[in-house]
PDB file of C-alpha atoms in Angstrom:
ATOM      1  CA  MET A   1     -99.754 -25.122  -6.895  1.00  0.00           C
ATOM      2  CA  SER A   2     -97.340 -23.307  -5.038  1.00  0.00           C
ATOM      3  CA  GLY A   3     -93.111 -23.470  -7.649  1.00  0.00           C
ATOM      4  CA  ARG A   4     -91.079 -24.646  -4.607  1.00  0.00           C
ATOM      5  CA  LYS A   5     -92.244 -26.151  -1.394  1.00  0.00           C
ATOM      6  CA  ARG A   6     -90.872 -25.353   2.042  1.00  0.00           C
ATOM      7  CA  THR A   7     -90.419 -28.718   4.239  1.00  0.00           C
ATOM      8  CA  GLN A   8     -87.264 -30.847   3.619  1.00  0.00           C
ATOM      9  CA  ILE A   9     -87.242 -34.445   4.183  1.00  0.00           C
ATOM     10  CA  SER A  10     -83.750 -34.720   6.415  1.00  0.00           C
ATOM     11  CA  ALA A  11     -82.559 -38.567   7.190  1.00  0.00           C
ATOM     12  CA  PRO A  12     -82.433 -38.847  11.185  1.00  0.00           C
ATOM     13  CA  GLU A  13     -78.514 -39.241  12.318  1.00  0.00           C
ATOM     14  CA  THR A  14     -77.590 -42.601  13.751  1.00  0.00           C
ATOM     15  CA  GLU A  15     -75.514 -43.885  16.392  1.00  0.00           C
ATOM     16  CA  ASP A  16     -72.707 -44.925  14.855  1.00  0.00           C
ATOM     17  CA  GLN A  17     -72.724 -41.020  13.032  1.00  0.00           C
ATOM     18  CA  VAL A  18     -72.403 -39.829  16.641  1.00  0.00           C
ATOM     19  CA  LYS A  19     -70.127 -41.765  18.105  1.00  0.00           C
ATOM     20  CA  ARG A  20     -67.377 -40.585  14.972  1.00  0.00           C
ATOM     21  CA  GLY A  21     -68.411 -37.588  15.708  1.00  0.00           C
ATOM     22  CA  VAL A  22     -69.699 -37.013  12.060  1.00  0.00           C
ATOM     23  CA  SER A  23     -73.019 -35.155  12.003  1.00  0.00           C
ATOM     24  CA  LEU A  24     -75.150 -35.613   8.716  1.00  0.00           C
ATOM     25  CA  ARG A  25     -76.657 -32.112  10.168  1.00  0.00           C
ATOM     26  CA  GLN A  26     -73.328 -30.763  10.579  1.00  0.00           C
ATOM     27  CA  VAL A  27     -71.932 -31.225   7.748  1.00  0.00           C
ATOM     28  CA  ARG A  28     -75.110 -29.759   5.466  1.00  0.00           C
ATOM     29  CA  SER A  29     -74.992 -27.068   7.316  1.00  0.00           C
ATOM     30  CA  THR A  30     -72.614 -25.524   5.380  1.00  0.00           C
ATOM     31  CA  VAL A  31     -74.340 -26.219   2.081  1.00  0.00           C
ATOM     32  CA  HIS A  32     -77.926 -25.744   2.196  1.00  0.00           C
ATOM     33  CA  ASP A  33     -78.926 -22.871   5.589  1.00  0.00           C
ATOM     34  CA  HIS A  34     -81.341 -20.929   3.603  1.00  0.00           C
ATOM     35  CA  GLU A  35     -81.801 -23.642   0.160  1.00  0.00           C
ATOM     36  CA  CYS A  36     -85.707 -24.210   1.709  1.00  0.00           C
ATOM     37  CA  GLY A  37     -86.627 -20.369   2.340  1.00  0.00           C
ATOM     38  CA  ASP A  38     -86.333 -16.770   0.768  1.00  0.00           C
ATOM     39  CA  VAL A  39     -83.175 -15.543   0.155  1.00  0.00           C
ATOM     40  CA  LYS A  40     -82.468 -12.604   2.702  1.00  0.00           C
ATOM     41  CA  PRO A  41     -81.028  -9.570   1.407  1.00  0.00           C
ATOM     42  CA  GLY A  42     -77.790  -8.625   1.724  1.00  0.00           C
ATOM     43  CA  THR A  43     -76.982 -13.100   0.370  1.00  0.00           C
ATOM     44  CA  VAL A  44     -74.556 -12.962  -2.372  1.00  0.00           C
ATOM     45  CA  LYS A  45     -76.044 -13.834  -4.994  1.00  0.00           C
ATOM     46  CA  SER A  46     -74.436 -16.742  -7.989  1.00  0.00           C
ATOM     47  CA  GLN A  47     -72.296 -14.755  -9.984  1.00  0.00           C
ATOM     48  CA  TYR A  48     -74.815 -16.743 -13.212  1.00  0.00           C
ATOM     49  CA  PHE A  49     -77.760 -14.207 -12.663  1.00  0.00           C
ATOM     50  CA  SER A  50     -75.434 -11.256 -13.269  1.00  0.00           C
ATOM     51  CA  LYS A  51     -77.005  -8.912 -16.412  1.00  0.00           C
ATOM     52  CA  GLU A  52     -74.857 -10.370 -18.750  1.00  0.00           C
ATOM     53  CA  GLY A  53     -75.649 -13.747 -17.877  1.00  0.00           C
ATOM     54  CA  ASP A  54     -72.731 -17.196 -17.816  1.00  0.00           C
ATOM     55  CA  PRO A  55     -71.821 -18.251 -22.028  1.00  0.00           C
ATOM     56  CA  GLN A  56     -71.246 -21.994 -20.427  1.00  0.00           C
ATOM     57  CA  ARG A  57     -75.335 -21.908 -18.201  1.00  0.00           C
ATOM     58  CA  LEU A  58     -77.772 -23.410 -20.318  1.00  0.00           C
ATOM     59  CA  GLY A  59     -81.468 -22.621 -19.941  1.00  0.00           C
ATOM     60  CA  GLU A  60     -84.830 -23.366 -21.170  1.00  0.00           C
ATOM     61  CA  GLU A  61     -84.097 -23.650 -25.080  1.00  0.00           C
ATOM     62  CA  PHE A  62     -81.341 -26.718 -24.458  1.00  0.00           C
ATOM     63  CA  PHE A  63     -84.247 -28.255 -21.889  1.00  0.00           C
ATOM     64  CA  ASN A  64     -87.565 -27.965 -24.139  1.00  0.00           C
ATOM     65  CA  GLN A  65     -86.422 -31.268 -26.230  1.00  0.00           C
ATOM     66  CA  PRO A  66     -88.071 -34.607 -26.757  1.00  0.00           C
ATOM     67  CA  CYS A  67     -87.304 -36.865 -23.996  1.00  0.00           C
ATOM     68  CA  ILE A  68     -84.981 -39.310 -25.155  1.00  0.00           C
ATOM     69  CA  SER A  69     -82.835 -36.237 -27.365  1.00  0.00           C
ATOM     70  CA  LEU A  70     -82.733 -34.283 -23.458  1.00  0.00           C
ATOM     71  CA  ALA A  71     -81.577 -37.329 -21.765  1.00  0.00           C
ATOM     72  CA  LYS A  72     -78.917 -37.449 -24.437  1.00  0.00           C
ATOM     73  CA  ALA A  73     -77.430 -34.339 -24.295  1.00  0.00           C
ATOM     74  CA  PHE A  74     -77.650 -34.428 -20.967  1.00  0.00           C
ATOM     75  CA  LEU A  75     -74.773 -36.616 -20.983  1.00  0.00           C
ATOM     76  CA  GLY A  76     -71.559 -34.328 -21.668  1.00  0.00           C
ATOM     77  CA  LYS A  77     -72.858 -31.266 -19.264  1.00  0.00           C
ATOM     78  CA  VAL A  78     -71.821 -30.055 -15.734  1.00  0.00           C
ATOM     79  CA  LEU A  79     -74.494 -30.388 -13.204  1.00  0.00           C
ATOM     80  CA  VAL A  80     -73.306 -27.100 -10.652  1.00  0.00           C
ATOM     81  CA  ARG A  81     -74.861 -26.930  -6.778  1.00  0.00           C
ATOM     82  CA  ARG A  82     -74.311 -24.107  -5.288  1.00  0.00           C
ATOM     83  CA  SER A  83     -73.780 -24.003  -1.967  1.00  0.00           C
ATOM     84  CA  ALA A  84     -75.007 -21.176   1.142  1.00  0.00           C
ATOM     85  CA  ASP A  85     -71.439 -20.018   2.040  1.00  0.00           C
ATOM     86  CA  GLY A  86     -70.863 -20.045  -1.985  1.00  0.00           C
ATOM     87  CA  THR A  87     -68.292 -23.187  -2.435  1.00  0.00           C
ATOM     88  CA  GLU A  88     -69.238 -25.162  -5.334  1.00  0.00           C
ATOM     89  CA  LEU A  89     -69.799 -28.539  -6.259  1.00  0.00           C
ATOM     90  CA  ARG A  90     -69.762 -29.890  -9.754  1.00  0.00           C
ATOM     91  CA  GLY A  91     -70.432 -33.359 -11.506  1.00  0.00           C
ATOM     92  CA  ARG A  92     -70.099 -34.283 -15.501  1.00  0.00           C
ATOM     93  CA  VAL A  93     -73.717 -35.807 -16.451  1.00  0.00           C
ATOM     94  CA  VAL A  94     -72.521 -39.729 -17.721  1.00  0.00           C
ATOM     95  CA  GLU A  95     -75.753 -41.509 -17.391  1.00  0.00           C
ATOM     96  CA  THR A  96     -79.710 -40.984 -17.842  1.00  0.00           C
ATOM     97  CA  GLU A  97     -83.106 -42.720 -18.466  1.00  0.00           C
ATOM     98  CA  ALA A  98     -85.764 -40.982 -20.374  1.00  0.00           C
ATOM     99  CA  TYR A  99     -89.369 -41.293 -19.017  1.00  0.00           C
ATOM    100  CA  LEU A 100     -91.401 -40.734 -21.389  1.00  0.00           C
ATOM    101  CA  GLY A 101     -94.780 -39.778 -19.552  1.00  0.00           C
ATOM    102  CA  GLY A 102     -98.006 -41.589 -20.116  1.00  0.00           C
ATOM    103  CA  LYS A 103     -97.315 -44.250 -22.532  1.00  0.00           C
ATOM    104  CA  ASP A 104     -94.656 -45.537 -20.819  1.00  0.00           C
ATOM    105  CA  LYS A 105     -95.846 -47.527 -17.723  1.00  0.00           C
ATOM    106  CA  ALA A 106     -92.572 -47.654 -15.578  1.00  0.00           C
ATOM    107  CA  SER A 107     -93.052 -43.840 -15.151  1.00  0.00           C
ATOM    108  CA  HIS A 108     -94.622 -42.080 -12.485  1.00  0.00           C
ATOM    109  CA  SER A 109     -96.695 -40.647 -14.898  1.00  0.00           C
ATOM    110  CA  ALA A 110     -98.128 -43.854 -16.871  1.00  0.00           C
ATOM    111  CA  GLY A 111    -101.032 -43.996 -17.939  1.00  0.00           C
ATOM    112  CA  GLY A 112    -101.127 -39.614 -17.652  1.00  0.00           C
ATOM    113  CA  LYS A 113    -102.293 -39.421 -14.045  1.00  0.00           C
ATOM    114  CA  CYS A 114    -100.876 -36.335 -12.231  1.00  0.00           C
ATOM    115  CA  THR A 115    -100.801 -36.364  -8.306  1.00  0.00           C
ATOM    116  CA  GLU A 116     -99.353 -33.672  -6.060  1.00  0.00           C
ATOM    117  CA  ARG A 117     -95.870 -36.667  -6.002  1.00  0.00           C
ATOM    118  CA  ASN A 118     -94.975 -35.871  -9.475  1.00  0.00           C
ATOM    119  CA  THR A 119     -96.662 -33.055 -10.648  1.00  0.00           C
ATOM    120  CA  ALA A 120     -92.862 -31.371 -11.655  1.00  0.00           C
ATOM    121  CA  MET A 121     -93.314 -34.097 -14.878  1.00  0.00           C
ATOM    122  CA  PHE A 122     -96.054 -32.202 -16.126  1.00  0.00           C
ATOM    123  CA  MET A 123     -94.834 -28.531 -15.993  1.00  0.00           C
ATOM    124  CA  LYS A 124     -92.031 -26.685 -17.762  1.00  0.00           C
ATOM    125  CA  PRO A 125     -89.621 -27.946 -19.739  1.00  0.00           C
ATOM    126  CA  GLY A 126     -86.784 -27.647 -17.115  1.00  0.00           C
ATOM    127  CA  THR A 127     -88.753 -28.421 -14.640  1.00  0.00           C
ATOM    128  CA  ILE A 128     -86.703 -30.548 -11.465  1.00  0.00           C
ATOM    129  CA  TYR A 129     -88.834 -33.743  -9.745  1.00  0.00           C
ATOM    130  CA  VAL A 130     -87.100 -34.771  -6.873  1.00  0.00           C
ATOM    131  CA  TYR A 131     -88.886 -37.712  -5.319  1.00  0.00           C
ATOM    132  CA  PRO A 132     -88.282 -40.406  -1.949  1.00  0.00           C
ATOM    133  CA  ILE A 133     -87.412 -43.503  -2.661  1.00  0.00           C
ATOM    134  CA  TYR A 134     -87.450 -46.167   0.459  1.00  0.00           C
ATOM    135  CA  GLY A 135     -88.345 -43.459   2.833  1.00  0.00           C
ATOM    136  CA  ILE A 136     -84.980 -42.051   2.822  1.00  0.00           C
ATOM    137  CA  TYR A 137     -82.992 -41.627  -0.875  1.00  0.00           C
ATOM    138  CA  LEU A 138     -83.864 -38.896  -2.869  1.00  0.00           C
ATOM    139  CA  CYS A 139     -84.019 -38.927  -6.941  1.00  0.00           C
ATOM    140  CA  MET A 140     -83.321 -36.269  -9.093  1.00  0.00           C
ATOM    141  CA  ASN A 141     -85.352 -36.138 -13.086  1.00  0.00           C
ATOM    142  CA  VAL A 142     -85.564 -33.011 -14.675  1.00  0.00           C
ATOM    143  CA  SER A 143     -89.167 -32.683 -17.371  1.00  0.00           C
ATOM    144  CA  SER A 144     -88.804 -32.235 -20.728  1.00  0.00           C
ATOM    145  CA  GLN A 145     -91.169 -32.078 -24.047  1.00  0.00           C
ATOM    146  CA  GLY A 146     -94.633 -33.954 -24.070  1.00  0.00           C
ATOM    147  CA  GLU A 147     -96.619 -34.476 -21.665  1.00  0.00           C
ATOM    148  CA  GLY A 148     -95.960 -36.156 -18.038  1.00  0.00           C
ATOM    149  CA  ALA A 149     -92.132 -37.180 -19.216  1.00  0.00           C
ATOM    150  CA  ALA A 150     -88.545 -36.037 -17.560  1.00  0.00           C
ATOM    151  CA  VAL A 151     -84.548 -37.597 -17.600  1.00  0.00           C
ATOM    152  CA  LEU A 152     -83.426 -38.972 -14.904  1.00  0.00           C
ATOM    153  CA  LEU A 153     -80.304 -38.203 -13.841  1.00  0.00           C
ATOM    154  CA  ARG A 154     -78.519 -42.009 -12.994  1.00  0.00           C
ATOM    155  CA  ALA A 155     -74.624 -41.277 -12.525  1.00  0.00           C
ATOM    156  CA  LEU A 156     -71.938 -38.329 -12.878  1.00  0.00           C
ATOM    157  CA  GLU A 157     -68.010 -37.848 -12.755  1.00  0.00           C
ATOM    158  CA  PRO A 158     -67.228 -35.912  -9.615  1.00  0.00           C
ATOM    159  CA  LEU A 159     -65.165 -32.839 -10.751  1.00  0.00           C
ATOM    160  CA  HIS A 160     -64.887 -30.355  -8.333  1.00  0.00           C
ATOM    161  CA  GLY A 161     -65.529 -30.223  -4.422  1.00  0.00           C
ATOM    162  CA  LEU A 162     -64.926 -33.899  -3.848  1.00  0.00           C
ATOM    163  CA  PRO A 163     -63.700 -33.601   0.091  1.00  0.00           C
ATOM    164  CA  LEU A 164     -67.704 -32.252   0.854  1.00  0.00           C
ATOM    165  CA  MET A 165     -69.024 -34.224  -1.866  1.00  0.00           C
ATOM    166  CA  ARG A 166     -67.154 -37.581   0.462  1.00  0.00           C
ATOM    167  CA  GLN A 167     -68.380 -35.631   3.820  1.00  0.00           C
ATOM    168  CA  LEU A 168     -71.866 -35.652   2.612  1.00  0.00           C
ATOM    169  CA  ARG A 169     -71.777 -39.440   1.529  1.00  0.00           C
ATOM    170  CA  THR A 170     -69.893 -40.270   4.678  1.00  0.00           C
ATOM    171  CA  ALA A 171     -71.937 -39.326   6.318  1.00  0.00           C
ATOM    172  CA  ARG A 172     -75.237 -41.372   5.205  1.00  0.00           C
ATOM    173  CA  ARG A 173     -72.820 -44.372   5.720  1.00  0.00           C
ATOM    174  CA  ARG A 174     -72.173 -46.857   8.510  1.00  0.00           C
ATOM    175  CA  GLU A 175     -69.237 -47.032  10.244  1.00  0.00           C
ATOM    176  CA  GLY A 176     -66.528 -48.992   9.665  1.00  0.00           C
ATOM    177  CA  ALA A 177     -67.328 -48.411   5.694  1.00  0.00           C
ATOM    178  CA  ARG A 178     -64.173 -48.916   3.249  1.00  0.00           C
ATOM    179  CA  PRO A 179     -63.550 -45.610   2.097  1.00  0.00           C
ATOM    180  CA  LEU A 180     -65.436 -44.292  -1.012  1.00  0.00           C
ATOM    181  CA  LYS A 181     -63.473 -44.533  -4.890  1.00  0.00           C
ATOM    182  CA  ASP A 182     -63.693 -41.399  -6.460  1.00  0.00           C
ATOM    183  CA  LYS A 183     -65.566 -42.751  -8.915  1.00  0.00           C
ATOM    184  CA  GLU A 184     -67.583 -43.832  -6.066  1.00  0.00           C
ATOM    185  CA  LEU A 185     -69.082 -40.894  -4.596  1.00  0.00           C
ATOM    186  CA  CYS A 186     -71.436 -40.236  -7.824  1.00  0.00           C
ATOM    187  CA  ASN A 187     -72.640 -43.189  -9.973  1.00  0.00           C
ATOM    188  CA  GLY A 188     -75.664 -43.871  -8.869  1.00  0.00           C
ATOM    189  CA  PRO A 189     -78.887 -41.762  -8.619  1.00  0.00           C
ATOM    190  CA  SER A 190     -79.782 -41.553  -5.226  1.00  0.00           C
ATOM    191  CA  LYS A 191     -75.606 -41.215  -4.553  1.00  0.00           C
ATOM    192  CA  LEU A 192     -75.018 -38.050  -6.816  1.00  0.00           C
ATOM    193  CA  CYS A 193     -78.040 -36.581  -4.799  1.00  0.00           C
ATOM    194  CA  GLN A 194     -76.412 -37.275  -1.320  1.00  0.00           C
ATOM    195  CA  ALA A 195     -72.619 -35.422  -3.108  1.00  0.00           C
ATOM    196  CA  LEU A 196     -74.786 -32.652  -4.624  1.00  0.00           C
ATOM    197  CA  ASP A 197     -76.792 -32.795  -1.794  1.00  0.00           C
ATOM    198  CA  ILE A 198     -79.947 -32.320  -3.532  1.00  0.00           C
ATOM    199  CA  PRO A 199     -82.750 -32.080  -1.097  1.00  0.00           C
ATOM    200  CA  ARG A 200     -86.320 -32.560  -1.490  1.00  0.00           C
ATOM    201  CA  CYS A 201     -87.409 -29.206  -1.711  1.00  0.00           C
ATOM    202  CA  PHE A 202     -85.583 -28.936  -5.275  1.00  0.00           C
ATOM    203  CA  ASP A 203     -88.752 -30.513  -6.224  1.00  0.00           C
ATOM    204  CA  ARG A 204     -90.826 -28.508  -8.759  1.00  0.00           C
ATOM    205  CA  ARG A 205     -87.753 -25.917  -9.007  1.00  0.00           C
ATOM    206  CA  ASP A 206     -86.823 -23.685 -12.257  1.00  0.00           C
ATOM    207  CA  LEU A 207     -82.719 -26.036 -13.649  1.00  0.00           C
ATOM    208  CA  ALA A 208     -82.807 -23.000 -16.699  1.00  0.00           C
ATOM    209  CA  SER A 209     -83.378 -19.969 -13.580  1.00  0.00           C
ATOM    210  CA  GLU A 210     -82.491 -21.819 -10.200  1.00  0.00           C
ATOM    211  CA  PRO A 211     -80.038 -19.878  -8.576  1.00  0.00           C
ATOM    212  CA  GLU A 212     -78.890 -22.628  -6.106  1.00  0.00           C
ATOM    213  CA  VAL A 213     -78.439 -25.666  -8.732  1.00  0.00           C
ATOM    214  CA  TRP A 214     -78.434 -25.869 -12.446  1.00  0.00           C
ATOM    215  CA  LEU A 215     -76.766 -26.936 -15.646  1.00  0.00           C
ATOM    216  CA  GLU A 216     -73.295 -25.320 -17.960  1.00  0.00           C
ATOM    217  CA  ARG A 217     -71.985 -26.944 -20.639  1.00  0.00           C
ATOM    218  CA  ASP A 218     -68.281 -27.974 -20.369  1.00  0.00           C
ATOM    219  CA  PRO A 219     -65.771 -25.505 -20.678  1.00  0.00           C
ATOM    220  CA  GLN A 220     -63.159 -28.100 -22.486  1.00  0.00           C
ATOM    221  CA  ILE A 221     -66.063 -29.565 -24.625  1.00  0.00           C
ATOM    222  CA  GLY A 222     -68.008 -26.662 -25.738  1.00  0.00           C
ATOM    223  CA  PRO A 223     -71.077 -26.877 -27.647  1.00  0.00           C
ATOM    224  CA  GLN A 224     -70.869 -29.679 -29.062  1.00  0.00           C
ATOM    225  CA  GLU A 225     -72.798 -33.095 -28.615  1.00  0.00           C
ATOM    226  CA  PRO A 226     -71.634 -36.465 -27.755  1.00  0.00           C
ATOM    227  CA  ASP A 227     -70.852 -38.473 -30.799  1.00  0.00           C
ATOM    228  CA  LEU A 228     -73.896 -41.116 -31.199  1.00  0.00           C
ATOM    229  CA  LYS A 229     -70.708 -43.732 -31.546  1.00  0.00           C
ATOM    230  CA  GLU A 230     -69.968 -42.806 -27.801  1.00  0.00           C
ATOM    231  CA  VAL A 231     -73.252 -43.400 -26.536  1.00  0.00           C
ATOM    232  CA  VAL A 232     -74.649 -46.621 -25.078  1.00  0.00           C
ATOM    233  CA  SER A 233     -78.372 -47.210 -24.912  1.00  0.00           C
ATOM    234  CA  ALA A 234     -79.123 -50.034 -22.704  1.00  0.00           C
ATOM    235  CA  SER A 235     -82.277 -51.093 -20.810  1.00  0.00           C
ATOM    236  CA  ARG A 236     -83.658 -48.837 -17.761  1.00  0.00           C
ATOM    237  CA  ILE A 237     -82.689 -50.525 -13.814  1.00  0.00           C
ATOM    238  CA  GLY A 238     -84.577 -51.461 -11.363  1.00  0.00           C
ATOM    239  CA  ILE A 239     -88.016 -51.602 -13.992  1.00  0.00           C
ATOM    240  CA  ASP A 240     -88.118 -55.274 -14.636  1.00  0.00           C
ATOM    241  CA  SER A 241     -91.730 -56.022 -13.478  1.00  0.00           C
ATOM    242  CA  HIS A 242     -92.584 -53.129 -16.045  1.00  0.00           C
ATOM    243  CA  GLY A 243     -93.305 -54.788 -18.854  1.00  0.00           C
ATOM    244  CA  GLU A 244     -92.210 -54.367 -22.651  1.00  0.00           C
ATOM    245  CA  TRP A 245     -90.680 -50.967 -21.142  1.00  0.00           C
ATOM    246  CA  ALA A 246     -87.962 -52.908 -18.972  1.00  0.00           C
ATOM    247  CA  THR A 247     -86.171 -53.522 -21.845  1.00  0.00           C
ATOM    248  CA  LYS A 248     -86.878 -51.021 -24.110  1.00  0.00           C
ATOM    249  CA  PRO A 249     -83.168 -49.344 -24.934  1.00  0.00           C
ATOM    250  CA  LEU A 250     -83.767 -45.719 -23.050  1.00  0.00           C
ATOM    251  CA  ARG A 251     -81.667 -45.352 -20.826  1.00  0.00           C
ATOM    252  CA  PHE A 252     -77.797 -44.255 -22.069  1.00  0.00           C
ATOM    253  CA  TYR A 253     -74.350 -42.971 -20.928  1.00  0.00           C
ATOM    254  CA  LEU A 254     -71.119 -42.585 -21.953  1.00  0.00           C
ATOM    255  CA  ARG A 255     -68.943 -46.047 -23.752  1.00  0.00           C
ATOM    256  CA  GLY A 256     -66.182 -47.243 -21.431  1.00  0.00           C
ATOM    257  CA  HIS A 257     -66.902 -44.076 -18.426  1.00  0.00           C
ATOM    258  CA  HIS A 258     -65.698 -45.140 -15.043  1.00  0.00           C
ATOM    259  CA  CYS A 259     -68.520 -43.785 -13.973  1.00  0.00           C
ATOM    260  CA  VAL A 260     -71.875 -45.117 -15.295  1.00  0.00           C
ATOM    261  CA  SER A 261     -73.722 -47.228 -12.232  1.00  0.00           C
ATOM    262  CA  VAL A 262     -74.755 -50.696 -14.143  1.00  0.00           C
ATOM    263  CA  VAL A 263     -72.011 -51.678 -17.661  1.00  0.00           C
ATOM    264  CA  ASP A 264     -74.111 -53.485 -20.416  1.00  0.00           C
ATOM    265  CA  GLU A 265     -71.254 -55.612 -22.218  1.00  0.00           C
ATOM    266  CA  GLN A 266     -74.397 -56.414 -24.463  1.00  0.00           C
ATOM    267  CA  ALA A 267     -75.819 -53.637 -25.163  1.00  0.00           C
ATOM    268  CA  GLU A 268     -72.846 -51.944 -26.012  1.00  0.00           C
ATOM    269  CA  THR A 269     -72.119 -54.533 -28.905  1.00  0.00           C
ATOM    270  CA  GLU A 270     -75.128 -53.605 -30.330  1.00  0.00           C
ATOM    271  CA  SER A 271     -74.646 -49.562 -30.204  1.00  0.00           C
TER     272      SER A 271
END
């Protein structure tokens, strides 16, 4: 199987977007003119691929851990999206969900079933799994240890590149919609994919080595992990039809953070 897909799903522009002069295609063109194809000779590569490397970028060893551990370890880390023109969009991970592979009835890999769609979940830890929902939105996951296991990135705190994030989000909204607050730019799995312009063709790429998107330690926090007292364990969102798995506390978020998508007050009292 190919490690990369060369096709890309993009939403058509609406009449309202055209009327207000906001073209989704124009906004996105500065971000990934070439992401879904081969890098051409002469293209400037990311500074994170120098021989010396970057001490903040997280490599294979970080992703090579059990799913629940990885889901918690993501919290406080910074997801970076680098565009073709060198612009970097950054967001701190504040909410994740763990999907435990074959035994997890709410997982795309339930029963150990590997398909064309979910192949990335069965690839090495750190592999990006991007899938569409409702035909037009995308969600980004990262594989972990455990066959078919992966972590869903559910919410980010926007850190850098907010004007472009807002453009990317606004281009997908109806005309006349109220302006988005900063905390609303990435407070949901599909919202963060829009704000950072994560395309479908990132599916099956390696987050440990990919030059267009990567994960870093927050230099303000350092290498230490979040205090477990500050991590809330709650039930996952949107899986009510999956029996006992719907109530398992496999969603993790930073207590009190304003960018969390859904606050679970009961879980907070129990955590």
